[in-house]
PDB file of C-alpha atoms in Angstrom:
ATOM      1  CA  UNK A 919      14.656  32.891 -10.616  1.00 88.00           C
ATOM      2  CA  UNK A 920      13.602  32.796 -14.127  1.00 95.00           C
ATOM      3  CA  UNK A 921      16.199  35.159 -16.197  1.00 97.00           C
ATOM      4  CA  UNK A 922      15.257  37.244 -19.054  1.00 97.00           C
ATOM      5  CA  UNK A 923      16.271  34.527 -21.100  1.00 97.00           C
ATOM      6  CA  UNK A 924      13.973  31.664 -19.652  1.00 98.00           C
ATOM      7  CA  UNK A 925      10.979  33.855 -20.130  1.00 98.00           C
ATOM      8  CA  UNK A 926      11.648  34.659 -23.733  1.00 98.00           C
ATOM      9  CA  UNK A 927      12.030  30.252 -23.914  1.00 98.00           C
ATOM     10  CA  UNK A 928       8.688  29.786 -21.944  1.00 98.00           C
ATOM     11  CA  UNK A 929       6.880  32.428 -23.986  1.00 97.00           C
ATOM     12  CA  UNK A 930       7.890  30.329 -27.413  1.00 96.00           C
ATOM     13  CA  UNK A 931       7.008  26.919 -26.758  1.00 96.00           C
ATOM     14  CA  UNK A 932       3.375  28.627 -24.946  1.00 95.00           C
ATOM     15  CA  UNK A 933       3.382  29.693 -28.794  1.00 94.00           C
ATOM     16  CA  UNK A 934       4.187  26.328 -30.676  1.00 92.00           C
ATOM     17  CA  UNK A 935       1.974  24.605 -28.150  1.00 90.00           C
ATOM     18  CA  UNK A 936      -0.971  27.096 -28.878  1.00 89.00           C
ATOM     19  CA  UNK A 937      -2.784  25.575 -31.955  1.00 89.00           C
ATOM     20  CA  UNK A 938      -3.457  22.588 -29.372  1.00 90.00           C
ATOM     21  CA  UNK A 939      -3.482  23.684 -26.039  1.00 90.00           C
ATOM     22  CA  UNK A 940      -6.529  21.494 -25.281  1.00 91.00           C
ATOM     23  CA  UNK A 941      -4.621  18.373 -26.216  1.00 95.00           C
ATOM     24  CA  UNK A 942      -1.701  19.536 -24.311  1.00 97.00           C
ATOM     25  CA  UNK A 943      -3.893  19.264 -21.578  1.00 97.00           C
ATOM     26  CA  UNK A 944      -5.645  16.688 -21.401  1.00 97.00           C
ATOM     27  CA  UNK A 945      -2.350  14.192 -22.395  1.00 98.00           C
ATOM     28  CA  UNK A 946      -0.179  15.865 -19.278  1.00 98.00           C
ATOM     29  CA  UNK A 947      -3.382  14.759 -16.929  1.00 98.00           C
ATOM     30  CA  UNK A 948      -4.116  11.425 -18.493  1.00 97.00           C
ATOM     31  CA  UNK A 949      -0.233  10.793 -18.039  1.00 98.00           C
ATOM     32  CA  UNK A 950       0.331  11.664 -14.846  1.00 97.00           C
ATOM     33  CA  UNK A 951      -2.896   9.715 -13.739  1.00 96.00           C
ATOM     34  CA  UNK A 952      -0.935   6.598 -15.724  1.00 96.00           C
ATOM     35  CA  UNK A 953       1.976   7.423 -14.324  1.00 96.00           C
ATOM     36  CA  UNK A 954       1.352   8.691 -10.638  1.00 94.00           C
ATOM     37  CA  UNK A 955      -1.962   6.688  -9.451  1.00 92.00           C
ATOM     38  CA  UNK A 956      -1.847   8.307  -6.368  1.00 91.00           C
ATOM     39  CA  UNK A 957      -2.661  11.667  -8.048  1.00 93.00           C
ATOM     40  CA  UNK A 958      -6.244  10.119  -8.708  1.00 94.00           C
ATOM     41  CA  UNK A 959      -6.984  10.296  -5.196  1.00 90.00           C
ATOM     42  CA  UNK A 960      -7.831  14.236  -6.154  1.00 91.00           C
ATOM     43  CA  UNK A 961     -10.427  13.422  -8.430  1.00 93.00           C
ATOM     44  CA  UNK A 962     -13.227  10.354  -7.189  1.00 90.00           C
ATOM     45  CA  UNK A 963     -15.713  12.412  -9.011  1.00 93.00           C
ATOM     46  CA  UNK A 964     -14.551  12.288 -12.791  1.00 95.00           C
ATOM     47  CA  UNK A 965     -14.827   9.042 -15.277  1.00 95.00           C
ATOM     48  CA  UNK A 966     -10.489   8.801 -15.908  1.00 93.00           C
ATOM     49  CA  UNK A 967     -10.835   6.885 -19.067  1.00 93.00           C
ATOM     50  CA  UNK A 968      -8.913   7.738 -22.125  1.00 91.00           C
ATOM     51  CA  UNK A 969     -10.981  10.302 -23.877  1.00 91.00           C
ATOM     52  CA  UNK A 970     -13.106  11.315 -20.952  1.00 95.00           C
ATOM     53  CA  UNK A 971     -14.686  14.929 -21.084  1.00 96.00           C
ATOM     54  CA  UNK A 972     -14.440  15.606 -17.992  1.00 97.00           C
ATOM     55  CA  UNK A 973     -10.318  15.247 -18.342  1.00 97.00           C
ATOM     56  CA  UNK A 974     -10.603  17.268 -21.269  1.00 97.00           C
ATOM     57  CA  UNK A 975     -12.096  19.843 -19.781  1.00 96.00           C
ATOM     58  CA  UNK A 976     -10.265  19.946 -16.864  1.00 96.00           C
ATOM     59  CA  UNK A 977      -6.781  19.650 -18.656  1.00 97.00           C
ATOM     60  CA  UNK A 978      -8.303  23.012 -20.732  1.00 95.00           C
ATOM     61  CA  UNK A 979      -8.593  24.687 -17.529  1.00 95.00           C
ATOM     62  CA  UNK A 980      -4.902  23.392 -15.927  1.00 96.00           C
ATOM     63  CA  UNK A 981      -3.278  25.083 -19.522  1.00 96.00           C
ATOM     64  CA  UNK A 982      -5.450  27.929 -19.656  1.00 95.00           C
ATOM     65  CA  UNK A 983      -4.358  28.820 -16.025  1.00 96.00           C
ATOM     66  CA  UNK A 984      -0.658  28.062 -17.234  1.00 97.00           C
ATOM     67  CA  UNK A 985      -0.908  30.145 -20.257  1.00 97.00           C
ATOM     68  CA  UNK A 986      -2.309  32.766 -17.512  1.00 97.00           C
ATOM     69  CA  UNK A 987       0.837  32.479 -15.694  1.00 98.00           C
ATOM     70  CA  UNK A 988       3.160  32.685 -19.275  1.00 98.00           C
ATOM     71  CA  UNK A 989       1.358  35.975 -19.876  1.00 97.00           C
ATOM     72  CA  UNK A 990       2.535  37.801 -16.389  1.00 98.00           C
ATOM     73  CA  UNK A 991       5.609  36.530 -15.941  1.00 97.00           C
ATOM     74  CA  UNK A 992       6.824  39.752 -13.785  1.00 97.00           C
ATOM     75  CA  UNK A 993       4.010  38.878 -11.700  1.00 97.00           C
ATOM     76  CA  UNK A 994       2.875  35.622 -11.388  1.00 97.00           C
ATOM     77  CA  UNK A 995       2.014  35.660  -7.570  1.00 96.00           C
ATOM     78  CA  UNK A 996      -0.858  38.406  -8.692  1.00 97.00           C
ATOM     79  CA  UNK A 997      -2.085  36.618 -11.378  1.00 97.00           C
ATOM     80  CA  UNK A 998      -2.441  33.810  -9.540  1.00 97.00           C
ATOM     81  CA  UNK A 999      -3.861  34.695  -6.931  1.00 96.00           C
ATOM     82  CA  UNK A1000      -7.143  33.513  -6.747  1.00 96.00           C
ATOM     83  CA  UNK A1001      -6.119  30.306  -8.252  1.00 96.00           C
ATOM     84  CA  UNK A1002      -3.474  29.967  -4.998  1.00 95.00           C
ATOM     85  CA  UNK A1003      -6.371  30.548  -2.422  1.00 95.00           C
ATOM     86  CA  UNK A1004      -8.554  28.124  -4.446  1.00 94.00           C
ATOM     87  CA  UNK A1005      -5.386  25.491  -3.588  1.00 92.00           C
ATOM     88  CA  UNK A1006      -4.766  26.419  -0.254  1.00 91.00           C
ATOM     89  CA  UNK A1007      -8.285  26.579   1.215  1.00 91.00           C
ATOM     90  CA  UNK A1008     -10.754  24.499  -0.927  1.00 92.00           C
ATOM     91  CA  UNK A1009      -8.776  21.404  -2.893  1.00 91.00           C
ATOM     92  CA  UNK A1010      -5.846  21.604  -0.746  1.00 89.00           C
ATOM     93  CA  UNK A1011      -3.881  19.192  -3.118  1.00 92.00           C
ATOM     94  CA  UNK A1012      -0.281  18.084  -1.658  1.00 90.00           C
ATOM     95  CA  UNK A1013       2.839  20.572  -2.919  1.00 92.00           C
ATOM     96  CA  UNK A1014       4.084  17.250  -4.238  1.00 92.00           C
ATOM     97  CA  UNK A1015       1.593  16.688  -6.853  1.00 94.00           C
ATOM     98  CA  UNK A1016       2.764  19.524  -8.769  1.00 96.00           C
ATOM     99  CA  UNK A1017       6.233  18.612  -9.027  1.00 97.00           C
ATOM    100  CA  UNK A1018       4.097  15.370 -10.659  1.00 97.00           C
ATOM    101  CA  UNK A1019       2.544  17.314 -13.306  1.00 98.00           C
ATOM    102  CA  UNK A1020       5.209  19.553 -13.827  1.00 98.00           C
ATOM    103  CA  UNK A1021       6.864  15.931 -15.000  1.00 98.00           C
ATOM    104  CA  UNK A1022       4.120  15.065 -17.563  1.00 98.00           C
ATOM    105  CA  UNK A1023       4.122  18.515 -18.628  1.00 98.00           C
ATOM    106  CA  UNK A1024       7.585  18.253 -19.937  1.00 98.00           C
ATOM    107  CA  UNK A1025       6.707  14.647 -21.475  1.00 98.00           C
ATOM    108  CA  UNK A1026       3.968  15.942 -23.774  1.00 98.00           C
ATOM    109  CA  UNK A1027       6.338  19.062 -24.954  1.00 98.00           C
ATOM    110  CA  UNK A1028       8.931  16.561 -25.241  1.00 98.00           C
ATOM    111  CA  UNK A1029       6.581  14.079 -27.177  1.00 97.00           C
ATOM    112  CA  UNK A1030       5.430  16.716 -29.151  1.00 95.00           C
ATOM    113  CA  UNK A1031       8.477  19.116 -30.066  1.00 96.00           C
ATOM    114  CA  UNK A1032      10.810  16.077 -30.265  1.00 97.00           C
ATOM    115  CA  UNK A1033      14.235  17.609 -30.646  1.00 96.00           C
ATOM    116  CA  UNK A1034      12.742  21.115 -30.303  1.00 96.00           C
ATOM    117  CA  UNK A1035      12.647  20.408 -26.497  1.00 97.00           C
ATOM    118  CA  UNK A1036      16.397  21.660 -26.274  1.00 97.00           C
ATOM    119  CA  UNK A1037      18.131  21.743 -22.655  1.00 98.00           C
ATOM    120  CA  UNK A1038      17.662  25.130 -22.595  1.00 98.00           C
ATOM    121  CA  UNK A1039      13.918  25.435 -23.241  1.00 98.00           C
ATOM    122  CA  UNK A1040      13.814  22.235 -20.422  1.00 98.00           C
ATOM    123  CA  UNK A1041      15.841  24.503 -18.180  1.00 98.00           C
ATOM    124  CA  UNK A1042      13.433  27.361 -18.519  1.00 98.00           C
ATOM    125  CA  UNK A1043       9.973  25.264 -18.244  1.00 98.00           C
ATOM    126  CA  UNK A1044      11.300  23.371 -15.191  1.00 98.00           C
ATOM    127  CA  UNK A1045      12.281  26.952 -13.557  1.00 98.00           C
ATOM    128  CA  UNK A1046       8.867  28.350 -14.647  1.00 98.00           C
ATOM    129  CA  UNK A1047       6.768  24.943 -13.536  1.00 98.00           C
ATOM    130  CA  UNK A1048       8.908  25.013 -10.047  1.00 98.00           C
ATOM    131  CA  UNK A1049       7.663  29.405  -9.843  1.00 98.00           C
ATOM    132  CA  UNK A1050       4.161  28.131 -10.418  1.00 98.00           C
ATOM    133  CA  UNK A1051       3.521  25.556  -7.802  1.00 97.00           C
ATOM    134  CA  UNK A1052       5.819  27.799  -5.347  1.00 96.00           C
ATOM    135  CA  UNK A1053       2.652  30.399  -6.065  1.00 96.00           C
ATOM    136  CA  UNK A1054       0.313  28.159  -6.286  1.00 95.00           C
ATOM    137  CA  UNK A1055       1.480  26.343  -2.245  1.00 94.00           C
ATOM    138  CA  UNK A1056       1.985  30.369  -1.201  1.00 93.00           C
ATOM    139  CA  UNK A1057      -0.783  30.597   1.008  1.00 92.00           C
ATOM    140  CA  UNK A1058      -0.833  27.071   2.056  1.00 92.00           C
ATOM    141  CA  UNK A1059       0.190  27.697   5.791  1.00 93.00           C
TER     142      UNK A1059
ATOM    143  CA  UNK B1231      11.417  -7.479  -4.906  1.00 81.00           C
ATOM    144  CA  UNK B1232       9.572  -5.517  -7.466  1.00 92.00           C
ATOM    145  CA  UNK B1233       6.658  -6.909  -9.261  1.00 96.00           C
ATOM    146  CA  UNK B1234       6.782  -6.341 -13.230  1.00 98.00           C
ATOM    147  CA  UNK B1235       4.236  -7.433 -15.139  1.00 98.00           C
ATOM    148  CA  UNK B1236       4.487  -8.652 -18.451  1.00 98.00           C
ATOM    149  CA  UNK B1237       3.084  -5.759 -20.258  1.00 98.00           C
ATOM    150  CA  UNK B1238       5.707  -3.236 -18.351  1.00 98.00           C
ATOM    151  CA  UNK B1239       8.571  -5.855 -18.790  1.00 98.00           C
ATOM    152  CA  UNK B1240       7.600  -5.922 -22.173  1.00 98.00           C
ATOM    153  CA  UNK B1241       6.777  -1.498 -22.684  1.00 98.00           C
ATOM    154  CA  UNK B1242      10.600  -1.470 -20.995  1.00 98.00           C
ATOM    155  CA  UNK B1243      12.287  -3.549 -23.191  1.00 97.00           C
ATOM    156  CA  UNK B1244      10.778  -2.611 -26.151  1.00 96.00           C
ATOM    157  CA  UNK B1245      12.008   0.957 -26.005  1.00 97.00           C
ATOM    158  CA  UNK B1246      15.748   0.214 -24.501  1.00 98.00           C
ATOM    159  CA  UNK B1247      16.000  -2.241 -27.699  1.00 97.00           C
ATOM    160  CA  UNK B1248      15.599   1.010 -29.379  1.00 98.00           C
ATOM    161  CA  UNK B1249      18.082   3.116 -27.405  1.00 98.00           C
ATOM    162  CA  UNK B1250      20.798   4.510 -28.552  1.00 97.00           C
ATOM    163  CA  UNK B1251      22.952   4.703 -24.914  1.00 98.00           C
ATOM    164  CA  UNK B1252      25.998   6.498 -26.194  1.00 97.00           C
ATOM    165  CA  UNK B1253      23.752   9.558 -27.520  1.00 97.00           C
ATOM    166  CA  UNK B1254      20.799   9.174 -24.697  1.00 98.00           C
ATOM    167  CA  UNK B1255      23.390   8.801 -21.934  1.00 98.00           C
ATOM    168  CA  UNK B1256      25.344  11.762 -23.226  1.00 98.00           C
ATOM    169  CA  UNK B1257      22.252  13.311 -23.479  1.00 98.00           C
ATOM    170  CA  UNK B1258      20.599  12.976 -20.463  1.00 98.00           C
ATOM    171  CA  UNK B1259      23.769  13.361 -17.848  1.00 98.00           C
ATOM    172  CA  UNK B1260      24.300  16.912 -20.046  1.00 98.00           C
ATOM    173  CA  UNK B1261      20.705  18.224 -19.328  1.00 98.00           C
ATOM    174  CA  UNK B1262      20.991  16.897 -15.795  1.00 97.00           C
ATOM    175  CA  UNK B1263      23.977  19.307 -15.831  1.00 97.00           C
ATOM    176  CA  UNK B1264      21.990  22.454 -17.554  1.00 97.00           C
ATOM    177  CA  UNK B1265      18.959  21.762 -15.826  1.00 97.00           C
ATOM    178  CA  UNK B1266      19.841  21.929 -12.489  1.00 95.00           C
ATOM    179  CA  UNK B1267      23.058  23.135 -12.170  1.00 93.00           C
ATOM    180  CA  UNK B1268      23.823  22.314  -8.952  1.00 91.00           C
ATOM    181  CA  UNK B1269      24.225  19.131  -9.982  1.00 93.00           C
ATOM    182  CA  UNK B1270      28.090  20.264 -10.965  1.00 94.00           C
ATOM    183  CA  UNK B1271      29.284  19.957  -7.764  1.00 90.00           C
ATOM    184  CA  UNK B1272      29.821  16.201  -8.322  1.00 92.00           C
ATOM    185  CA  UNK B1273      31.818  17.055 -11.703  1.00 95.00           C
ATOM    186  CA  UNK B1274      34.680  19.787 -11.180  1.00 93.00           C
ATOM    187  CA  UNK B1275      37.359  18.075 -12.788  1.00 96.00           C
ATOM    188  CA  UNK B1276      35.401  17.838 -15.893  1.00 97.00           C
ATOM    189  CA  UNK B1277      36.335  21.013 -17.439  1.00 97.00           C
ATOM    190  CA  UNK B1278      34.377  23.417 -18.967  1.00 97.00           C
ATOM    191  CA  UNK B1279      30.479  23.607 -17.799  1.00 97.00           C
ATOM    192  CA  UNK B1280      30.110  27.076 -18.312  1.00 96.00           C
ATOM    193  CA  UNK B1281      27.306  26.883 -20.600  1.00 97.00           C
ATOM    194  CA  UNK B1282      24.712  24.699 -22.080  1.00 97.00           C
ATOM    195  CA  UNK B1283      26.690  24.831 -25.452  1.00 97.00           C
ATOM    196  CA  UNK B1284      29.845  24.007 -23.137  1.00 98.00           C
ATOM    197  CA  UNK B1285      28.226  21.033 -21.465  1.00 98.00           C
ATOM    198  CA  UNK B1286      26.740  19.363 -24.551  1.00 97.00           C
ATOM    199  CA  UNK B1287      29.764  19.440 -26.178  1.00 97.00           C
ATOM    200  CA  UNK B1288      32.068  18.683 -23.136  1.00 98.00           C
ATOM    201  CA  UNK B1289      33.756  14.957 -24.312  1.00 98.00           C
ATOM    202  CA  UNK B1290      33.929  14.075 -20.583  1.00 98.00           C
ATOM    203  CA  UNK B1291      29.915  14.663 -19.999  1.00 98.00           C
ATOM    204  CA  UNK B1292      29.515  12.625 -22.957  1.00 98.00           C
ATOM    205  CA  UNK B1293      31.580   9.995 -21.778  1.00 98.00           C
ATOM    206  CA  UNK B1294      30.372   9.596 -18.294  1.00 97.00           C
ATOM    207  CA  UNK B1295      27.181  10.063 -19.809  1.00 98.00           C
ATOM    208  CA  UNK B1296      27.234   6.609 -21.689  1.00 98.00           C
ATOM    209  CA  UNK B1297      28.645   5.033 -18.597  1.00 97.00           C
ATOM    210  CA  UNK B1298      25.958   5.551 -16.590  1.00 97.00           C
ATOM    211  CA  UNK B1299      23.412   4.933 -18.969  1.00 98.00           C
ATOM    212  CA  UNK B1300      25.038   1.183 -19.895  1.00 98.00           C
ATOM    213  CA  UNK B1301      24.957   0.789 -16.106  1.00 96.00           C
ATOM    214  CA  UNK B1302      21.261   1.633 -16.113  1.00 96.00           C
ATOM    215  CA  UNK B1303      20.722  -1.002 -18.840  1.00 97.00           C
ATOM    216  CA  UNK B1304      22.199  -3.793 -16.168  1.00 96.00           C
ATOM    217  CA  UNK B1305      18.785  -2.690 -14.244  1.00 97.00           C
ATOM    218  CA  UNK B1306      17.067  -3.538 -17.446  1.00 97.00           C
ATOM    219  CA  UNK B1307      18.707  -6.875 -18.182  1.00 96.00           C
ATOM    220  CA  UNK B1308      17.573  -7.614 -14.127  1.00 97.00           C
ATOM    221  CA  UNK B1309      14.596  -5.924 -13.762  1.00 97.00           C
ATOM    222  CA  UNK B1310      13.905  -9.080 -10.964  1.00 96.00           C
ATOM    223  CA  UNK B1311      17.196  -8.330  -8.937  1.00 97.00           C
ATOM    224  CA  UNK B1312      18.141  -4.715  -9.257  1.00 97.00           C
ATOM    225  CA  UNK B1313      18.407  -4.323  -5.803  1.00 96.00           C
ATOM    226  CA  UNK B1314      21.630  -7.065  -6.027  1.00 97.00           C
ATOM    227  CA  UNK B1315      22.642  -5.605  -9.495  1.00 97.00           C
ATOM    228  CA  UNK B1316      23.296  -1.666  -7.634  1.00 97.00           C
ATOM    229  CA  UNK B1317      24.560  -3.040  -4.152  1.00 97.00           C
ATOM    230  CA  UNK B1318      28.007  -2.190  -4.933  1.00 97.00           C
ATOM    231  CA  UNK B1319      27.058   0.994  -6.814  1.00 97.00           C
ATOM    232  CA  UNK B1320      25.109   1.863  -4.246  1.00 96.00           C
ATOM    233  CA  UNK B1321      27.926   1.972  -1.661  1.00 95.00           C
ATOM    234  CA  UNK B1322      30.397   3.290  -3.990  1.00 96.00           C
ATOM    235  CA  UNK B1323      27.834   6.319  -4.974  1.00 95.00           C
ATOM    236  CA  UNK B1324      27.627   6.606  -0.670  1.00 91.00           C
ATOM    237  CA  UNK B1325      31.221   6.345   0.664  1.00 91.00           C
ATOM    238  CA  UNK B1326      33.145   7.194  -1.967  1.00 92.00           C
ATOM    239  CA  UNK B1327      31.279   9.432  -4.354  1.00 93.00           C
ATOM    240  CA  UNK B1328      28.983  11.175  -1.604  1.00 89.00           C
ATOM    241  CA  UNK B1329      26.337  11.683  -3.682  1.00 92.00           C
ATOM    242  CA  UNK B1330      22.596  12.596  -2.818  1.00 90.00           C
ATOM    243  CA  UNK B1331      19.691  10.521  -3.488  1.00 92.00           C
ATOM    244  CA  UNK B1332      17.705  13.009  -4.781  1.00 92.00           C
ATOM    245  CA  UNK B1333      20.347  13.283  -7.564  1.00 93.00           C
ATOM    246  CA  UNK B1334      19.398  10.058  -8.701  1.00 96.00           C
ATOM    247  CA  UNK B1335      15.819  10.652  -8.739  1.00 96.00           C
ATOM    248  CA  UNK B1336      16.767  14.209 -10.824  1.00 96.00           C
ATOM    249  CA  UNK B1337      18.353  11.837 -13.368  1.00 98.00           C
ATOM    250  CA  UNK B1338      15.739   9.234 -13.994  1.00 98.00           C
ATOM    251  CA  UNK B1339      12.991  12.075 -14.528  1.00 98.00           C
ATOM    252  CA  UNK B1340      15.540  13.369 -16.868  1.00 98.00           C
ATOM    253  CA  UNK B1341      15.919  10.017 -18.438  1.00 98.00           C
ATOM    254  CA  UNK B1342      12.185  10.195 -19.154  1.00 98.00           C
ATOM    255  CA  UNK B1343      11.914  13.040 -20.602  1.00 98.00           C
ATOM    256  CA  UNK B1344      15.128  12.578 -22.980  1.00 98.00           C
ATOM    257  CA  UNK B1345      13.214   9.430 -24.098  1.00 98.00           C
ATOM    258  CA  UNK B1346       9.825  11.304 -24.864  1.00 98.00           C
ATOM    259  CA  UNK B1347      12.113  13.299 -26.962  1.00 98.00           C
ATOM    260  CA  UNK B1348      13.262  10.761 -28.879  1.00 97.00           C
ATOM    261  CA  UNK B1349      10.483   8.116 -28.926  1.00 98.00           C
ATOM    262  CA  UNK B1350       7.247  10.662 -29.673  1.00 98.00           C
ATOM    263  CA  UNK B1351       4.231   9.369 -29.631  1.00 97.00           C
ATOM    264  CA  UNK B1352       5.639   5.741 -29.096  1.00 97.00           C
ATOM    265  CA  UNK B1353       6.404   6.627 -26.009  1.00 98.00           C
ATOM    266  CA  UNK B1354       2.609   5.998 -24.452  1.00 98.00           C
ATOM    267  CA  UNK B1355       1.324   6.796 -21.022  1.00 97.00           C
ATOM    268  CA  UNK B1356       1.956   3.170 -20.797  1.00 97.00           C
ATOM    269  CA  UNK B1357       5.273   3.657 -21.402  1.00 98.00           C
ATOM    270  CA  UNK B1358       5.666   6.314 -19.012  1.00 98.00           C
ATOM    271  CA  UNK B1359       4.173   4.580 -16.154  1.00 98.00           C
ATOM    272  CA  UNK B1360       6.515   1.679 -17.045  1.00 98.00           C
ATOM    273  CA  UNK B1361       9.746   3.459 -17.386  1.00 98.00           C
ATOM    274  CA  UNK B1362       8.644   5.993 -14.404  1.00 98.00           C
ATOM    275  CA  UNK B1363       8.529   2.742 -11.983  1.00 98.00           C
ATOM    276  CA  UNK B1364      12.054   1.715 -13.397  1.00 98.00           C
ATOM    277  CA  UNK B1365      13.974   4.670 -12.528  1.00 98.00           C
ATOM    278  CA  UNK B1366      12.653   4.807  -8.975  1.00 98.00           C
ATOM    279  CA  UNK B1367      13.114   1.354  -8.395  1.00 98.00           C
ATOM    280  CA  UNK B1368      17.043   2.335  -9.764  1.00 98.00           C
ATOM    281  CA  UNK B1369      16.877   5.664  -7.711  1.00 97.00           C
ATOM    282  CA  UNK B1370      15.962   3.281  -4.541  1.00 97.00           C
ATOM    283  CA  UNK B1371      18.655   0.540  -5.186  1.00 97.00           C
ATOM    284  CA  UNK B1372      21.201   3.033  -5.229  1.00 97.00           C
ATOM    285  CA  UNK B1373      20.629   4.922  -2.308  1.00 95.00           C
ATOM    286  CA  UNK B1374      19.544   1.439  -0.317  1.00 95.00           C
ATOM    287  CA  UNK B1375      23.262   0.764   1.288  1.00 93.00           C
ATOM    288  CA  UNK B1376      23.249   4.416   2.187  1.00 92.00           C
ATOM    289  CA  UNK B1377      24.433   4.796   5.873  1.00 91.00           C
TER     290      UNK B1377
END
């Protein structure tokens, strides 16, 4: 359960991340292609070179929809919503996967806040990451 | 055995050459620790854990820290044998210290993410993939003369 604490942590790094959101975006999905192959089994349709558009774009969308999330903590099931029948009835990606992005996530905050990324703000965006896909697999079966 | 190519042999070593293991090890057993908490259940005679400020500066996390990060390196010094290199570990970490795989798993992805922290940019997708591939290959070894 994310304590008053953890969203006050997730709500400041959304902030230092926000001048580059877009980048944020597209490194977390061009590292977890790198690092988890597998997870381009979900997307036969885009050109996954470095630099692509189509990754850009699509890494825009994965933050905005996070950033959506950041913004109603209290009520992140609601917010979510149509975002959690889009993943249980149409792409229908494995739970697992997002434990996979959740990891590259926390690379490119790492990469990019350096020491910033204290055990505490790590704490809070695992917690909030773990919330997400738990909303995100809700309707799943 | 694992494959390793030269390029990830070469991404691996490249970074660990860089590593300090006293403050990384430290580092990454005391997030492990903070992180997910439950994790303390292995660690009651360590003192106090009562709080991230507790844990970091706890001399026994530190301490047990480094161990298990110099162990790690043995993986990287026998990146064609780690299975061999963990056996005993691996039954030691079974029978005696009844510890969950998934622990070790929790760790490397911890590991990772302590060295993104430190390494920046350096640390490249390449990277990633490179050291992501080590620490489940480590996880595995470990929890291979489970029974």
């Amino acid at each position: 359960m994310l304590t008053a604490e953890d969203k006050k942590l997730v709500q400041q790094v959304w902030e230092k991340v926000s001048g580059h959101q877009d980048d944020v975006g597209a490194e977390t999905l061009e590292r977890m292609f790198a690092a988890y192959p597998s997870t381009k089994t979900y997307f036969p349709h885009f050109d996954l070179h470095h630099g692509s558009d189509q990754i850009r774009g699509h890494g825009k969308k994965v933050v905005a929809a996070l950033g959506t999330a950041v913004k109603n903590l209290d009520n992140m099931s609601q917010a979510l919503s149509e975002l959690s029948n889009l993943h249980a009835y149409n792409l229908r990606v494995d739970p697992v996967n997002f434990k996979l992005l959740a990891q590259c996530l926390q690379v490119v905050l790492a990469v990019h806040l350096g020491k910033d990324y204290t055990p505490q703000i790590h704490s809070a965006v695992d917690k909030f990451m773990s919330a997400v896909a738990s909303v995100l697999a809700e309707k799943y079966r | 055995m694992v494959h390793w190519s030269a390029e990830e042999k070469q991404l691996i070593s490249s970074i660990w050459g860089k590593v300090n293991v006293e403050e990384c090890g430290a580092e990454a057993l005391a997030r492990l620790l903070i992180v997910y908490p439950w994790t303390q259940r292995f660690f009651s005679n360590f003192g106090n854990l009562s709080s991230p400020t507790a844990i970091i500066g706890n001399p026994k996390v530190r301490a047990h820290g480094k161990k298990v990060l110099t162990s790690f390196g043995e993986a990287v010094k026998n990146l064609d044998n780690i299975k061999g290199t963990y056996s005993k570990l691996s039954e030691l970490h079974c029978e005696k210290l009844h510890v969950d795989p998934e622990n070790f798993r929790l760790l490397g992805d911890i590991l990772v993410i302590v060295l993104a922290s430190h390494f920046g940019r350096d640390f490249t997708p390449a990277c990633q993939f490179a050291w992501q591939k080590l620490v489940g290959v480590v996880a595995h070894a470990l929890a291979r003369r489970y029974h």
